[in-house]
Backbone as a ProteinNet text record, in pm:
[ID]
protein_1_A
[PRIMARY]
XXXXXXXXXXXXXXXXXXXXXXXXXXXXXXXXXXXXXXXXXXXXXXXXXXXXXXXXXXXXXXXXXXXXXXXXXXXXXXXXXXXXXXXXXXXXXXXXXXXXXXXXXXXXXXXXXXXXXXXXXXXXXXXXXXXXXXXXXXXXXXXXXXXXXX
[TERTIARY]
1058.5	1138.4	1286.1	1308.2	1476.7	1538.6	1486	1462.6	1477.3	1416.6	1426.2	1505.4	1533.8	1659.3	1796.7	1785	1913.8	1959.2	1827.9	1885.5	1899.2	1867.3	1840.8	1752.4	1602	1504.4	1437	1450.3	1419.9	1263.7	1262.8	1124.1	1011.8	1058.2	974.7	889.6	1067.3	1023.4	941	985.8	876.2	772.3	711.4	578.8	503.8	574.7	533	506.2	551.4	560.3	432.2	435.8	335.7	188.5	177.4	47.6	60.2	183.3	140.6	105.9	132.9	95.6	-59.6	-108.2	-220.7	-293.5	-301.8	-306	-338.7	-225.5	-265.2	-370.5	-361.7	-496.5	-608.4	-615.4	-766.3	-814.4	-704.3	-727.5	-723.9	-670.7	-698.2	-859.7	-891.8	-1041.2	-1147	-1115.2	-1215.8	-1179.5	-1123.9	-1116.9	-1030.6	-930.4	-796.1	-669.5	-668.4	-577.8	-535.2	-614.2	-551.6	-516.2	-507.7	-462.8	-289.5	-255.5	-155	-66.9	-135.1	-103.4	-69.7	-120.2	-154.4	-3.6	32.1	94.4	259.2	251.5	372.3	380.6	237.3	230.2	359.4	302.2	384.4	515.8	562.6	717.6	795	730.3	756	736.8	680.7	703.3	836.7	780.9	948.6	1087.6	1051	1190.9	1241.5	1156.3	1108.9	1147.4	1154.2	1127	1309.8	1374.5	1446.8	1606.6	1638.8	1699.8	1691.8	1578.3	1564.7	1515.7	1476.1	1448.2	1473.8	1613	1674.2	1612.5	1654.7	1613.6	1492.9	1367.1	1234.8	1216.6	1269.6	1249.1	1249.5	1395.9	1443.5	1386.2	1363.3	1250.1	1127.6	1052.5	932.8	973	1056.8	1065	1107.4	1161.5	1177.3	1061.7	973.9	844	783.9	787.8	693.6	726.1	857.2	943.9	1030.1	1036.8	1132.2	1266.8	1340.4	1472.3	1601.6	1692.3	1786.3	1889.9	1857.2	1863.4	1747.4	1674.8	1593.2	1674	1844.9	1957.9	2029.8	1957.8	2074.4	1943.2	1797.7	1704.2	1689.7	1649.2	1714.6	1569.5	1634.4	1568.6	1418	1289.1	1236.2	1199.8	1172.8	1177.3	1040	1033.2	900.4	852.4	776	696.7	673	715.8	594.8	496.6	517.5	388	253.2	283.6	153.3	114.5	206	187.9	127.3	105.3	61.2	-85.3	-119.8	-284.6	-377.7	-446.8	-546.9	-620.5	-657.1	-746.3	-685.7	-678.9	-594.9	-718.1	-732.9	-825.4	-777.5	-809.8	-715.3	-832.1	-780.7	-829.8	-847.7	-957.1	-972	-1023.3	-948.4	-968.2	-999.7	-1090.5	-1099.3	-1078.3	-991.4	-901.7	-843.1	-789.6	-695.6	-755.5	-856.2	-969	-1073.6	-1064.4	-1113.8	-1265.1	-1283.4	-1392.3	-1456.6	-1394.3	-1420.4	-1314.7	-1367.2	-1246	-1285.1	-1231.9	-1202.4	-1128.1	-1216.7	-1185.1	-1109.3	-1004.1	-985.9	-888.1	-852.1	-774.7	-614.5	-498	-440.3	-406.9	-289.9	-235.7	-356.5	-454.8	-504.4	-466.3	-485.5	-437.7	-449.5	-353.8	-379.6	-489.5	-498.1	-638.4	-747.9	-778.7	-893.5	-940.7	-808.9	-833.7	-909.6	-850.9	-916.6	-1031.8	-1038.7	-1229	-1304.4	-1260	-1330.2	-1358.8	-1255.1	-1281.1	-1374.3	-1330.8	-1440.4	-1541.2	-1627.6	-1772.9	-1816.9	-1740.9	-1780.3	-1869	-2031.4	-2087.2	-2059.4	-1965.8	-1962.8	-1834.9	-1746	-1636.7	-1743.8	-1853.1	-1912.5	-2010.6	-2011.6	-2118.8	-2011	-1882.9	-1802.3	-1725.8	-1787.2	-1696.8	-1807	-1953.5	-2065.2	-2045.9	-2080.1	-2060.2	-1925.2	-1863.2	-1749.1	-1638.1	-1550.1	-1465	-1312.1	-1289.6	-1133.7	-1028.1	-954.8	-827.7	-716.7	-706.7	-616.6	-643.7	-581.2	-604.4	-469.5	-466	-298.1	-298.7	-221.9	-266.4	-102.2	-70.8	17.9	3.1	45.4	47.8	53.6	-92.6	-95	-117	-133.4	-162.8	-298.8	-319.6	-381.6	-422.7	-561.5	-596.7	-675.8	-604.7	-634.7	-719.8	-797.7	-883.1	-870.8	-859.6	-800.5	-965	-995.3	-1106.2	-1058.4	-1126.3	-1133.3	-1186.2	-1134.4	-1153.7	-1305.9	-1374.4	-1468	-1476.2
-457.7	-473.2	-478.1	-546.9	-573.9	-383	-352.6	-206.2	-84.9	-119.2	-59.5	-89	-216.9	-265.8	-204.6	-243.2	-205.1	-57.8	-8.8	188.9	230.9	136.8	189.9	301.6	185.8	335.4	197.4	163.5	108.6	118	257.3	321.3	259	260.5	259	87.6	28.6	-159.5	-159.1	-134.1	-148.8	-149.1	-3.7	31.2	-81.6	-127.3	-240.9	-316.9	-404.2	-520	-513.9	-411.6	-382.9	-360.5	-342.5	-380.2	-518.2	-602.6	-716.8	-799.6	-740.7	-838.3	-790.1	-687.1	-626.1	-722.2	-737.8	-825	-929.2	-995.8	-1127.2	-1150.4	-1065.4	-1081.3	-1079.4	-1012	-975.5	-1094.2	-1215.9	-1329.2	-1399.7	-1417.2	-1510.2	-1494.6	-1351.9	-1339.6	-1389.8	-1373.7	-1444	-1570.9	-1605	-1783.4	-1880.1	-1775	-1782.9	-1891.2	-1898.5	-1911	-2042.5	-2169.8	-2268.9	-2323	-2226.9	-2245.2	-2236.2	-2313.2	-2348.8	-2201.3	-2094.8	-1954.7	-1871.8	-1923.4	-1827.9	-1846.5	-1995.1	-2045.8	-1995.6	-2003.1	-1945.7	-1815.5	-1699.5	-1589.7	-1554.3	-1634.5	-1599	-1646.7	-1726.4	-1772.1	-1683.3	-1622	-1488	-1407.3	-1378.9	-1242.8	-1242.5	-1398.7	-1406	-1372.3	-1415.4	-1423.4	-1217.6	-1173.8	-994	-979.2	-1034.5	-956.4	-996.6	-1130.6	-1179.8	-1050.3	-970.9	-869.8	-792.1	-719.9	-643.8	-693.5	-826.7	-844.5	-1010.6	-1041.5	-1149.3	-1271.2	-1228	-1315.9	-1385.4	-1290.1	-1346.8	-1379.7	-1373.5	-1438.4	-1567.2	-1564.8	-1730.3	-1797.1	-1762.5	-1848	-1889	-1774.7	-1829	-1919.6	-1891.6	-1993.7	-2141.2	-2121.5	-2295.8	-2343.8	-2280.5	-2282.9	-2376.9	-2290.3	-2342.5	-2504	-2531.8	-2662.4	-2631.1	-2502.3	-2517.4	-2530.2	-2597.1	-2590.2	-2467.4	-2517.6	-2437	-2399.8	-2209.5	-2130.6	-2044.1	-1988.3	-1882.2	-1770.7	-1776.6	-1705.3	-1733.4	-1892.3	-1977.2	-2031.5	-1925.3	-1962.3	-1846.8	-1865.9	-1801.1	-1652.3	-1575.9	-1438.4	-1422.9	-1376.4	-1381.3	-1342.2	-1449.3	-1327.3	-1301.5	-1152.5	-1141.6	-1103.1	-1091.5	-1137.2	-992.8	-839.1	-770.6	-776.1	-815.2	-829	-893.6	-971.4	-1065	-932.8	-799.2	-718.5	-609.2	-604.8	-475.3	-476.8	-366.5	-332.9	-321.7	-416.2	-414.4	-258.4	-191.7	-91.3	12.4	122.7	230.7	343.5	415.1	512.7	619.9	747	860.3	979.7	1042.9	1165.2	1263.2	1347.3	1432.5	1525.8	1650.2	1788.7	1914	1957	2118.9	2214.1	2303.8	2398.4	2365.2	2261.4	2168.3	2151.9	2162	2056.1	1915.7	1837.5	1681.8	1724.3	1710.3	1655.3	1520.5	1427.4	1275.4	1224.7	1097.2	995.8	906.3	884.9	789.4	673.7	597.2	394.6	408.1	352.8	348.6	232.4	179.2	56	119.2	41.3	53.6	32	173.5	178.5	291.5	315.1	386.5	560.2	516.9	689.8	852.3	934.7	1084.5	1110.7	1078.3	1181.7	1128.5	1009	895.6	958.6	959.6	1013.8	1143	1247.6	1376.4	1383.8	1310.8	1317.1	1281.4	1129.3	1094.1	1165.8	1288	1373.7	1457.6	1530.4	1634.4	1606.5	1453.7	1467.3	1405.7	1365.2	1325.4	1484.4	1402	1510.2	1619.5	1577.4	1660.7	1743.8	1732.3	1803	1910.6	1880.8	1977.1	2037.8	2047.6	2102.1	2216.5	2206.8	2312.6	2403.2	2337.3	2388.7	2511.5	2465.1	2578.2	2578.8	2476.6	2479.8	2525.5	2628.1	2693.5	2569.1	2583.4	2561.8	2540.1	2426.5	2443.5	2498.9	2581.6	2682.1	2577.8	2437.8	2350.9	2216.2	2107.7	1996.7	1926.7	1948.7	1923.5	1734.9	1685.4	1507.6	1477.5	1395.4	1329.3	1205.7	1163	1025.1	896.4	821.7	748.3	773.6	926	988.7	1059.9	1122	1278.1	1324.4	1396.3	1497.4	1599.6	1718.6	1855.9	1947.6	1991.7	2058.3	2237.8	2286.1	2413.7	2533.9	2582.3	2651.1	2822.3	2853.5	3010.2	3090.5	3173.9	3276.1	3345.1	3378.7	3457.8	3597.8
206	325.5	289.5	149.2	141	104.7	47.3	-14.2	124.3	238.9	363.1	426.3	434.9	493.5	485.8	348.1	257.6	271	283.4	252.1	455.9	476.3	629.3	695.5	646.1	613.7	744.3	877.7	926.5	999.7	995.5	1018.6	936.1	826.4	687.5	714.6	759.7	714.2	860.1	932.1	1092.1	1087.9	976.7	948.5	889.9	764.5	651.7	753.3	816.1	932.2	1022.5	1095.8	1145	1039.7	945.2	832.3	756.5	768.2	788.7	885.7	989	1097.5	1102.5	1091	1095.3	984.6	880.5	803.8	839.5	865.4	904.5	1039.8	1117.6	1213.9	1195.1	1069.1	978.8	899.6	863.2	799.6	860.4	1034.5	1132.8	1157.6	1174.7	1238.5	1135.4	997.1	905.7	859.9	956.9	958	864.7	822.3	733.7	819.6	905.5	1048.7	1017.5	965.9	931.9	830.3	702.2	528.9	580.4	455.5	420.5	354.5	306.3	284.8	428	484.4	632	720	736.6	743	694.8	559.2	519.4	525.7	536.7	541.2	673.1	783.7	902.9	897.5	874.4	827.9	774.6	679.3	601.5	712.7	768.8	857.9	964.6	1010.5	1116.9	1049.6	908.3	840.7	839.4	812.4	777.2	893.8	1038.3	1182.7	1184.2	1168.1	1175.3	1251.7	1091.5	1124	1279.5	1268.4	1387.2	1532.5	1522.3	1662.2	1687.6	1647.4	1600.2	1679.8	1835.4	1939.9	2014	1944.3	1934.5	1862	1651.8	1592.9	1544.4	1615.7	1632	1713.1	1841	1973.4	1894.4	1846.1	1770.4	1607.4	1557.1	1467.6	1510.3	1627.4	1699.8	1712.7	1789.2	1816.5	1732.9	1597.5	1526	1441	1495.2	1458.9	1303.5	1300.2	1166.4	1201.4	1111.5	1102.6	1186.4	1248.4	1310.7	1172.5	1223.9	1256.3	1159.8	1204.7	1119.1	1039.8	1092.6	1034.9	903	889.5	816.7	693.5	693.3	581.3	513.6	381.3	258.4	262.8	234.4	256.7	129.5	213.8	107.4	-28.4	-139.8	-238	-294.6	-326.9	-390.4	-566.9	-567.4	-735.9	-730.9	-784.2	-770	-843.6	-940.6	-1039.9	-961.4	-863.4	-765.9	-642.1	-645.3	-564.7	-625.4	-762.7	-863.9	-825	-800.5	-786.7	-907.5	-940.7	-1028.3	-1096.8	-947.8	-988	-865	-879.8	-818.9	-767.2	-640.6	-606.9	-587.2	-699.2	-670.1	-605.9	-516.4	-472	-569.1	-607.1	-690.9	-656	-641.5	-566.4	-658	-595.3	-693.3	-610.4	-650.3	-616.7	-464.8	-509.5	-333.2	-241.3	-239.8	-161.3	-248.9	-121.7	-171.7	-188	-312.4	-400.4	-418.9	-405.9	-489.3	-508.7	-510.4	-578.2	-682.7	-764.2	-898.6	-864	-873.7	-922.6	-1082.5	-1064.7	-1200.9	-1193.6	-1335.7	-1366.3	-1350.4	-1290	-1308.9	-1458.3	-1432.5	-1594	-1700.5	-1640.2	-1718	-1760.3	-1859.2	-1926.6	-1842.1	-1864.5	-1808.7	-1878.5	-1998.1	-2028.8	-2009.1	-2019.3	-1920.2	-1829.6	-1748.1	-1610.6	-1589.9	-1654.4	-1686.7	-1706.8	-1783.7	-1868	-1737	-1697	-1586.5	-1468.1	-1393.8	-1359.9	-1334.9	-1490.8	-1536.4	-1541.9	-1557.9	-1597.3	-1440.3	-1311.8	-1220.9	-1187.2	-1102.5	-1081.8	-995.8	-892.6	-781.8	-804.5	-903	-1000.4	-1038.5	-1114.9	-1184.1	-1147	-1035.4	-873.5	-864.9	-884.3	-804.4	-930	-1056	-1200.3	-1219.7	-1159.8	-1192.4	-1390.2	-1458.2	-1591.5	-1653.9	-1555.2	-1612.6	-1713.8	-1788.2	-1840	-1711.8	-1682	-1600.3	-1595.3	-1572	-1585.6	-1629.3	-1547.7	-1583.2	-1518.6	-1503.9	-1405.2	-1460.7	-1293.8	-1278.8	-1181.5	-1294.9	-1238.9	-1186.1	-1029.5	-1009.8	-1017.1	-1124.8	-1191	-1075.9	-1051.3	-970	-833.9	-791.7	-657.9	-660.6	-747.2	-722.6	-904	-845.3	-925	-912.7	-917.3	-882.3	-1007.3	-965.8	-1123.2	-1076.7	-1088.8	-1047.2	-1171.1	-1095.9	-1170.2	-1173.1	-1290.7	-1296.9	-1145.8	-1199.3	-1029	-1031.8	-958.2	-1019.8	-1039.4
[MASK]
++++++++++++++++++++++++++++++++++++++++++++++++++++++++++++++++++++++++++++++++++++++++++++++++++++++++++++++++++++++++++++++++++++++++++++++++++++++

């Protein structure tokens, strides 16, 4: 959000906002609603809404009995390391159409990845035994296996 803010990519932080609030409804409905996380979860959001929709943010932060001004509390900061994804799911396409996807650890290797690929079965449903022309990987997005022509 500070990152969207800052560049004036306001679209971008609206979006984020809106999948946390989405979020947090998903941890109200499984019975999250009265933790002490949940709690600050939303504090944090008013503080995030604060900028763009100043005048409901502040009403609802009275609301909730915090301190005057929701203007005059310190912006939040975040850890990304507590935001890094454990395990990453990449799309894996043969000849630019979706094939499968791969679970894999974040941080794991291009050529990991490859192998893992190549020996997935439904990769090799469409390789017909053949040998791959190339497999072209966007690091952390995507992997494309591109086959001989017939």
């Amino acid at each position: 959000m500070t990152e969207d803010y800052e560049g004036f990519r306001f679209n971008t932080g609206i979006a984020k906002l809106m999948e946390l609030v989405n979020a947090l409804a998903d941890a109200r409905d499984a019975g999250i609603g009265r933790s002490a996380a949940y709690a600050e979860a939303i504090d944090t959001l008013l503080l995030l809404v604060a900028p763009v929709a100043p005048h409901v943010a502040e009403e609802l932060w009275e609301r909730r009995g915090k301190p005057y001004s929701i203007h005059q509390q310190a912006w939040p900061a975040s850890d990304p390391g507590l935001a890094a994804a454990d395990a990453i799911e990449l799309p894996v396409q043969v000849d630019g159409k979706l094939r499968d996807r791969l679970r894999v650890a974040a941080g794991t290797s291009a050529e990991e990845i490859e192998r893992l690929a190549l020996v997935s079965e439904r990769v090799q449903t469409y390789l017909r035994g053949r040998a791959p022309l190339r497999v072209i990987q966007i690091p952390d997005k995507l992997v494309n296996v591109v086959t001989p022509g017939d």
